Coordinates of C-alpha atoms in Angstrom, one line a residue:
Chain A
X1 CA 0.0 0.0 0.0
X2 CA 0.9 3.6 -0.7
X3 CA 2.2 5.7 2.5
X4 CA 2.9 9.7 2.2
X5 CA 5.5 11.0 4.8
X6 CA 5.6 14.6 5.8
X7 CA 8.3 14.9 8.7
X8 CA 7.4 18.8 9.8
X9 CA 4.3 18.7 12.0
X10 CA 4.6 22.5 11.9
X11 CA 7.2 24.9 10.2
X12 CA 7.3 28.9 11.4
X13 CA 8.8 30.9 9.0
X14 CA 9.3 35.0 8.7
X15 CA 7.3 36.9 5.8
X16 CA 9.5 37.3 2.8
X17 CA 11.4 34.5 3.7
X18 CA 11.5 31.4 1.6
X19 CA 9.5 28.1 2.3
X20 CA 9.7 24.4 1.7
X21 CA 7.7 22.0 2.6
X22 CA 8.9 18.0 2.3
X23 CA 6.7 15.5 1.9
X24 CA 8.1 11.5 0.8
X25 CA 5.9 8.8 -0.8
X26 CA 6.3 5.1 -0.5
X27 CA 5.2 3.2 -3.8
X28 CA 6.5 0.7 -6.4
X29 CA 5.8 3.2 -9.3
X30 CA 5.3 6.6 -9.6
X31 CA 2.1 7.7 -8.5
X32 CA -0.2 10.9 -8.9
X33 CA 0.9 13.3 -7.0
X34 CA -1.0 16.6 -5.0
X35 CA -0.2 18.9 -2.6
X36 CA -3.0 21.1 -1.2
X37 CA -3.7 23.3 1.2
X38 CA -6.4 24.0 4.4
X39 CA -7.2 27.5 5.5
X40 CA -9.0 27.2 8.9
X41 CA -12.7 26.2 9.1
X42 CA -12.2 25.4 5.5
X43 CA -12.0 22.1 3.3
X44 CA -8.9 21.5 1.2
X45 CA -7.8 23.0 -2.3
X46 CA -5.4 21.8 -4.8
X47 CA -2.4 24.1 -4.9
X48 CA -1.0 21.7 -7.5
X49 CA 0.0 17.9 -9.4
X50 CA 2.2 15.8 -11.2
X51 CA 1.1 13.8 -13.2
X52 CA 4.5 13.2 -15.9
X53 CA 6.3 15.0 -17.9
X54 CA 8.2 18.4 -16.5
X55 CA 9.0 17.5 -12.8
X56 CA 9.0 21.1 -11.6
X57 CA 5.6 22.2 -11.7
X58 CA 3.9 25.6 -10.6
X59 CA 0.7 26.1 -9.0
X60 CA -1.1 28.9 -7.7
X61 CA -0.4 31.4 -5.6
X62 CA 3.1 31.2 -6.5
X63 CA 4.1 27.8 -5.0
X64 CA 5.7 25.0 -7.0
X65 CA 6.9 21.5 -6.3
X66 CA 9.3 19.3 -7.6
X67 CA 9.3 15.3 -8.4
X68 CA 12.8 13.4 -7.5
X69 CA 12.1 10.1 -8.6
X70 CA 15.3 9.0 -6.9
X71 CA 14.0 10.6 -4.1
X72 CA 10.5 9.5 -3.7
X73 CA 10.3 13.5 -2.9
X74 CA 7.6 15.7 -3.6
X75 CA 8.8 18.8 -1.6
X76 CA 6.8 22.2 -2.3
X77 CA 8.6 26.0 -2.4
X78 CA 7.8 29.1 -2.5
X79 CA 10.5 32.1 -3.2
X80 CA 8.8 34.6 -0.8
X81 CA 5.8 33.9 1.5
X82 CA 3.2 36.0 2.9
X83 CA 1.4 36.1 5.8
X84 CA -2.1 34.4 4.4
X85 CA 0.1 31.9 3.1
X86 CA -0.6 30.6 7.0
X87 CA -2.1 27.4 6.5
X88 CA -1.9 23.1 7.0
X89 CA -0.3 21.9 3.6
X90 CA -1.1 18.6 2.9
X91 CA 0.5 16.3 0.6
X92 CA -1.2 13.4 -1.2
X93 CA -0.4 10.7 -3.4
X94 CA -3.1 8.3 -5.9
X95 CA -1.6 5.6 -7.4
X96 CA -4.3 4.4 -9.6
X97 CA -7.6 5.5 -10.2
X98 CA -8.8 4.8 -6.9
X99 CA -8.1 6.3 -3.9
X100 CA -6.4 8.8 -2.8
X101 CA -3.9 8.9 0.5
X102 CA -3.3 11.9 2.1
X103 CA -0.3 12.8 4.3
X104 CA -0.5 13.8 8.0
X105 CA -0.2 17.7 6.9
X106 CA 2.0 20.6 7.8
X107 CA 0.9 23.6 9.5
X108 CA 2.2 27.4 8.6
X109 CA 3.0 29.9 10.9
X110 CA 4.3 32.8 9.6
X111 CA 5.8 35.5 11.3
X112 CA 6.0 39.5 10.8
Chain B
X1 CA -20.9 28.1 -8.5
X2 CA -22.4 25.3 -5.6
X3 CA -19.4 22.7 -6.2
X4 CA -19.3 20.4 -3.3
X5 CA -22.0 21.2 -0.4
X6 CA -22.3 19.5 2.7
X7 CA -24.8 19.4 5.1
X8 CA -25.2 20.0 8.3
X9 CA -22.3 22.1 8.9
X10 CA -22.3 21.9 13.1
X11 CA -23.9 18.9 14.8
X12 CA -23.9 17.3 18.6
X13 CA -25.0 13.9 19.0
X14 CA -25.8 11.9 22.1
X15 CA -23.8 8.1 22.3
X16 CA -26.0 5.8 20.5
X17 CA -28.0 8.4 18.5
X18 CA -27.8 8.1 14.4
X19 CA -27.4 10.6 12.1
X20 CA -27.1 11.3 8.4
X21 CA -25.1 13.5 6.5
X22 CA -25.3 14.8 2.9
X23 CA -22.9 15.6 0.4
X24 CA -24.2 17.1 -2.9
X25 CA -22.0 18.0 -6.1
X26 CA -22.9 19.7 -8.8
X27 CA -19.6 19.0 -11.3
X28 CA -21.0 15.6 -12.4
X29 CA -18.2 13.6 -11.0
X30 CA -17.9 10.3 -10.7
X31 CA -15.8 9.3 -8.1
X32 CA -17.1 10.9 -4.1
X33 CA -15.5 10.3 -0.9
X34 CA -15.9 11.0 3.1
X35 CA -13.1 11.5 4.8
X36 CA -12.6 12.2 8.4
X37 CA -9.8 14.7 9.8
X38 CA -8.3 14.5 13.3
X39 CA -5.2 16.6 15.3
X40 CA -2.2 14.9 13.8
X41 CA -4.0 11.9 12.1
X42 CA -4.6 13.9 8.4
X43 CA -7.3 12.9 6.5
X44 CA -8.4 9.3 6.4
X45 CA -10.4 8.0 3.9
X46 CA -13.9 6.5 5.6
X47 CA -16.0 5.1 2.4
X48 CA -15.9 6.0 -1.7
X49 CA -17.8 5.4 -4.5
X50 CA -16.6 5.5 -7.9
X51 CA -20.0 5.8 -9.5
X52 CA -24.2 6.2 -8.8
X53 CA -24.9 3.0 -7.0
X54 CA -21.3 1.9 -6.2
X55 CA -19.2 1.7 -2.5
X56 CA -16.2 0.9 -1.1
X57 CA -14.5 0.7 2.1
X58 CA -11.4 3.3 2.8
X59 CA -9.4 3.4 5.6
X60 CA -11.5 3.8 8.6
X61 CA -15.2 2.7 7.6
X62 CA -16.1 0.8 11.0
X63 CA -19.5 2.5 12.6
X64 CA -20.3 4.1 9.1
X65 CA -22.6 3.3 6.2
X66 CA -22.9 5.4 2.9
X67 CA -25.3 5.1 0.2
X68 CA -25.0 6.5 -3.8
X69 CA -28.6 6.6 -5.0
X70 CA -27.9 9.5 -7.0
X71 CA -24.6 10.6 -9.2
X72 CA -24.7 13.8 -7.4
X73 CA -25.0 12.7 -3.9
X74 CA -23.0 10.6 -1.5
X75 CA -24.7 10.4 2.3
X76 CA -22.9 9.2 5.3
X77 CA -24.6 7.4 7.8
X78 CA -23.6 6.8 11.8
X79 CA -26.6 4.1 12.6
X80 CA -25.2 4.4 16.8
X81 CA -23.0 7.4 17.2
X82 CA -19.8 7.1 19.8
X83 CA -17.4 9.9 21.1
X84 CA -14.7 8.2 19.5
X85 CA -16.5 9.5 15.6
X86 CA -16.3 12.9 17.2
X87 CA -14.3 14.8 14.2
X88 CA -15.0 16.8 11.3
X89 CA -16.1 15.3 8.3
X90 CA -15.1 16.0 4.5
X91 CA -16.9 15.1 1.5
X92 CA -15.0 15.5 -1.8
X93 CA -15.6 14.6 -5.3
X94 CA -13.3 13.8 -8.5
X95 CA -13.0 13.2 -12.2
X96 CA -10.8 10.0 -12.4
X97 CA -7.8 12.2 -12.8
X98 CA -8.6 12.8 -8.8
X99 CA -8.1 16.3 -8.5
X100 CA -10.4 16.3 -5.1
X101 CA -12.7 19.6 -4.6
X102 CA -13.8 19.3 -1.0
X103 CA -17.3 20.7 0.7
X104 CA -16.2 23.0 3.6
X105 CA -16.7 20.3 6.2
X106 CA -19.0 19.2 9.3
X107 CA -17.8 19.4 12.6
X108 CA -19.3 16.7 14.9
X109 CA -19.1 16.2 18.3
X110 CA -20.5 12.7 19.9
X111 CA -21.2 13.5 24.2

Protein backbone atom coordinates (compact mmCIF):
# COMPACT_ATOMS: atom_id res chain seq x y z
CA UNK A 1 0.00 0.00 0.00
CA UNK A 2 0.94 3.57 -0.68
CA UNK A 3 2.17 5.68 2.45
CA UNK A 4 2.93 9.73 2.24
CA UNK A 5 5.47 10.97 4.78
CA UNK A 6 5.59 14.55 5.79
CA UNK A 7 8.29 14.91 8.70
CA UNK A 8 7.38 18.79 9.81
CA UNK A 9 4.31 18.75 11.95
CA UNK A 10 4.61 22.55 11.92
CA UNK A 11 7.24 24.91 10.24
CA UNK A 12 7.33 28.92 11.36
CA UNK A 13 8.80 30.89 9.04
CA UNK A 14 9.27 35.04 8.74
CA UNK A 15 7.30 36.86 5.75
CA UNK A 16 9.52 37.30 2.78
CA UNK A 17 11.44 34.49 3.72
CA UNK A 18 11.51 31.38 1.64
CA UNK A 19 9.52 28.06 2.33
CA UNK A 20 9.74 24.37 1.67
CA UNK A 21 7.66 21.98 2.59
CA UNK A 22 8.95 18.05 2.35
CA UNK A 23 6.70 15.46 1.94
CA UNK A 24 8.07 11.48 0.85
CA UNK A 25 5.95 8.83 -0.84
CA UNK A 26 6.29 5.11 -0.53
CA UNK A 27 5.23 3.24 -3.75
CA UNK A 28 6.52 0.72 -6.45
CA UNK A 29 5.77 3.19 -9.28
CA UNK A 30 5.25 6.62 -9.64
CA UNK A 31 2.12 7.66 -8.49
CA UNK A 32 -0.23 10.89 -8.88
CA UNK A 33 0.93 13.31 -7.02
CA UNK A 34 -1.03 16.62 -5.03
CA UNK A 35 -0.21 18.90 -2.55
CA UNK A 36 -3.01 21.15 -1.21
CA UNK A 37 -3.67 23.35 1.24
CA UNK A 38 -6.38 24.03 4.41
CA UNK A 39 -7.22 27.51 5.54
CA UNK A 40 -9.05 27.18 8.90
CA UNK A 41 -12.65 26.17 9.13
CA UNK A 42 -12.18 25.43 5.51
CA UNK A 43 -12.01 22.07 3.33
CA UNK A 44 -8.93 21.48 1.18
CA UNK A 45 -7.82 22.99 -2.33
CA UNK A 46 -5.43 21.78 -4.77
CA UNK A 47 -2.36 24.12 -4.89
CA UNK A 48 -0.95 21.66 -7.50
CA UNK A 49 -0.03 17.88 -9.36
CA UNK A 50 2.17 15.84 -11.19
CA UNK A 51 1.11 13.77 -13.21
CA UNK A 52 4.45 13.19 -15.87
CA UNK A 53 6.28 15.02 -17.94
CA UNK A 54 8.20 18.41 -16.49
CA UNK A 55 9.04 17.51 -12.82
CA UNK A 56 9.04 21.06 -11.58
CA UNK A 57 5.57 22.20 -11.71
CA UNK A 58 3.94 25.59 -10.63
CA UNK A 59 0.73 26.11 -8.97
CA UNK A 60 -1.06 28.94 -7.70
CA UNK A 61 -0.41 31.41 -5.59
CA UNK A 62 3.12 31.16 -6.47
CA UNK A 63 4.10 27.80 -5.02
CA UNK A 64 5.74 25.03 -7.01
CA UNK A 65 6.89 21.54 -6.35
CA UNK A 66 9.29 19.31 -7.58
CA UNK A 67 9.31 15.26 -8.42
CA UNK A 68 12.79 13.41 -7.53
CA UNK A 69 12.09 10.13 -8.59
CA UNK A 70 15.30 8.97 -6.89
CA UNK A 71 14.04 10.61 -4.13
CA UNK A 72 10.54 9.54 -3.73
CA UNK A 73 10.31 13.45 -2.90
CA UNK A 74 7.57 15.71 -3.58
CA UNK A 75 8.85 18.76 -1.65
CA UNK A 76 6.80 22.23 -2.33
CA UNK A 77 8.60 26.03 -2.41
CA UNK A 78 7.78 29.14 -2.48
CA UNK A 79 10.54 32.12 -3.18
CA UNK A 80 8.84 34.62 -0.83
CA UNK A 81 5.81 33.88 1.45
CA UNK A 82 3.23 35.97 2.86
CA UNK A 83 1.36 36.11 5.85
CA UNK A 84 -2.09 34.43 4.41
CA UNK A 85 0.07 31.90 3.07
CA UNK A 86 -0.58 30.59 6.98
CA UNK A 87 -2.10 27.40 6.54
CA UNK A 88 -1.91 23.14 7.01
CA UNK A 89 -0.33 21.86 3.62
CA UNK A 90 -1.12 18.58 2.86
CA UNK A 91 0.50 16.34 0.59
CA UNK A 92 -1.23 13.37 -1.24
CA UNK A 93 -0.36 10.65 -3.37
CA UNK A 94 -3.09 8.30 -5.90
CA UNK A 95 -1.60 5.60 -7.37
CA UNK A 96 -4.34 4.38 -9.58
CA UNK A 97 -7.60 5.50 -10.20
CA UNK A 98 -8.83 4.78 -6.95
CA UNK A 99 -8.13 6.25 -3.92
CA UNK A 100 -6.36 8.77 -2.84
CA UNK A 101 -3.88 8.86 0.50
CA UNK A 102 -3.31 11.86 2.15
CA UNK A 103 -0.29 12.82 4.26
CA UNK A 104 -0.51 13.84 8.02
CA UNK A 105 -0.15 17.66 6.93
CA UNK A 106 2.03 20.58 7.80
CA UNK A 107 0.88 23.63 9.54
CA UNK A 108 2.21 27.39 8.59
CA UNK A 109 3.02 29.85 10.86
CA UNK A 110 4.32 32.84 9.56
CA UNK A 111 5.81 35.47 11.28
CA UNK A 112 5.99 39.49 10.80
CA UNK B 1 -20.92 28.05 -8.52
CA UNK B 2 -22.42 25.30 -5.59
CA UNK B 3 -19.41 22.68 -6.25
CA UNK B 4 -19.31 20.38 -3.30
CA UNK B 5 -22.05 21.19 -0.35
CA UNK B 6 -22.27 19.46 2.73
CA UNK B 7 -24.82 19.41 5.12
CA UNK B 8 -25.17 20.05 8.30
CA UNK B 9 -22.25 22.09 8.92
CA UNK B 10 -22.31 21.85 13.06
CA UNK B 11 -23.87 18.87 14.80
CA UNK B 12 -23.91 17.33 18.60
CA UNK B 13 -25.05 13.86 19.05
CA UNK B 14 -25.77 11.87 22.08
CA UNK B 15 -23.77 8.14 22.33
CA UNK B 16 -25.97 5.78 20.47
CA UNK B 17 -27.98 8.45 18.49
CA UNK B 18 -27.84 8.07 14.42
CA UNK B 19 -27.42 10.62 12.12
CA UNK B 20 -27.11 11.30 8.38
CA UNK B 21 -25.12 13.53 6.49
CA UNK B 22 -25.32 14.82 2.88
CA UNK B 23 -22.94 15.58 0.37
CA UNK B 24 -24.19 17.10 -2.90
CA UNK B 25 -22.04 17.98 -6.08
CA UNK B 26 -22.94 19.67 -8.79
CA UNK B 27 -19.56 18.99 -11.27
CA UNK B 28 -20.97 15.59 -12.39
CA UNK B 29 -18.21 13.61 -10.99
CA UNK B 30 -17.91 10.35 -10.69
CA UNK B 31 -15.84 9.35 -8.10
CA UNK B 32 -17.13 10.92 -4.08
CA UNK B 33 -15.54 10.33 -0.87
CA UNK B 34 -15.87 11.02 3.14
CA UNK B 35 -13.13 11.50 4.76
CA UNK B 36 -12.63 12.21 8.45
CA UNK B 37 -9.83 14.74 9.77
CA UNK B 38 -8.27 14.47 13.26
CA UNK B 39 -5.24 16.58 15.28
CA UNK B 40 -2.21 14.93 13.76
CA UNK B 41 -4.02 11.94 12.12
CA UNK B 42 -4.56 13.92 8.44
CA UNK B 43 -7.35 12.92 6.53
CA UNK B 44 -8.43 9.28 6.44
CA UNK B 45 -10.36 7.97 3.94
CA UNK B 46 -13.89 6.47 5.62
CA UNK B 47 -15.95 5.06 2.40
CA UNK B 48 -15.89 5.97 -1.66
CA UNK B 49 -17.76 5.36 -4.46
CA UNK B 50 -16.64 5.48 -7.94
CA UNK B 51 -19.97 5.79 -9.48
CA UNK B 52 -24.17 6.18 -8.80
CA UNK B 53 -24.86 2.97 -6.99
CA UNK B 54 -21.33 1.90 -6.18
CA UNK B 55 -19.22 1.72 -2.49
CA UNK B 56 -16.17 0.87 -1.11
CA UNK B 57 -14.49 0.67 2.08
CA UNK B 58 -11.37 3.31 2.76
CA UNK B 59 -9.36 3.44 5.64
CA UNK B 60 -11.45 3.80 8.61
CA UNK B 61 -15.22 2.73 7.62
CA UNK B 62 -16.09 0.84 10.97
CA UNK B 63 -19.52 2.48 12.63
CA UNK B 64 -20.35 4.12 9.05
CA UNK B 65 -22.60 3.32 6.17
CA UNK B 66 -22.85 5.37 2.95
CA UNK B 67 -25.25 5.12 0.19
CA UNK B 68 -25.00 6.55 -3.81
CA UNK B 69 -28.57 6.61 -5.01
CA UNK B 70 -27.87 9.49 -6.98
CA UNK B 71 -24.63 10.61 -9.15
CA UNK B 72 -24.70 13.84 -7.41
CA UNK B 73 -25.02 12.73 -3.86
CA UNK B 74 -22.99 10.64 -1.48
CA UNK B 75 -24.73 10.40 2.34
CA UNK B 76 -22.92 9.20 5.31
CA UNK B 77 -24.60 7.43 7.83
CA UNK B 78 -23.64 6.77 11.81
CA UNK B 79 -26.56 4.14 12.63
CA UNK B 80 -25.17 4.41 16.84
CA UNK B 81 -22.99 7.42 17.17
CA UNK B 82 -19.81 7.14 19.82
CA UNK B 83 -17.36 9.89 21.09
CA UNK B 84 -14.66 8.19 19.46
CA UNK B 85 -16.54 9.49 15.58
CA UNK B 86 -16.26 12.92 17.21
CA UNK B 87 -14.26 14.79 14.22
CA UNK B 88 -14.97 16.84 11.27
CA UNK B 89 -16.10 15.30 8.31
CA UNK B 90 -15.08 16.02 4.51
CA UNK B 91 -16.94 15.09 1.47
CA UNK B 92 -14.99 15.50 -1.80
CA UNK B 93 -15.58 14.58 -5.28
CA UNK B 94 -13.34 13.85 -8.46
CA UNK B 95 -13.00 13.21 -12.16
CA UNK B 96 -10.75 10.04 -12.41
CA UNK B 97 -7.78 12.18 -12.76
CA UNK B 98 -8.58 12.84 -8.82
CA UNK B 99 -8.06 16.26 -8.49
CA UNK B 100 -10.38 16.31 -5.08
CA UNK B 101 -12.72 19.59 -4.62
CA UNK B 102 -13.84 19.29 -0.96
CA UNK B 103 -17.26 20.70 0.70
CA UNK B 104 -16.19 23.04 3.56
CA UNK B 105 -16.73 20.30 6.24
CA UNK B 106 -19.03 19.23 9.25
CA UNK B 107 -17.77 19.44 12.55
CA UNK B 108 -19.26 16.65 14.94
CA UNK B 109 -19.09 16.22 18.27
CA UNK B 110 -20.51 12.72 19.95
CA UNK B 111 -21.18 13.48 24.16
Amino acid sequence: AQSVTQPDIHITVSEGASLELRCNYSYGATPYLFWYVQSPGQGLQLLLKYFSGDTLVQGIKGFEAEFKRSQSSFNLRKPSVHWSDAAEYFCAVAPGYQKVTFGTGTKLQVIP
Amino acid sequence: NAGVTQTPKFRVLKTGQSMTLLCAQDMNHEYMYWYRQDPGMGLRLIHYSVGEGTTAKGEVPDGYNVSRLKKQNFLLGLESAAPSQTSVYFCASSYRDHIQYFGAGTRLSVL
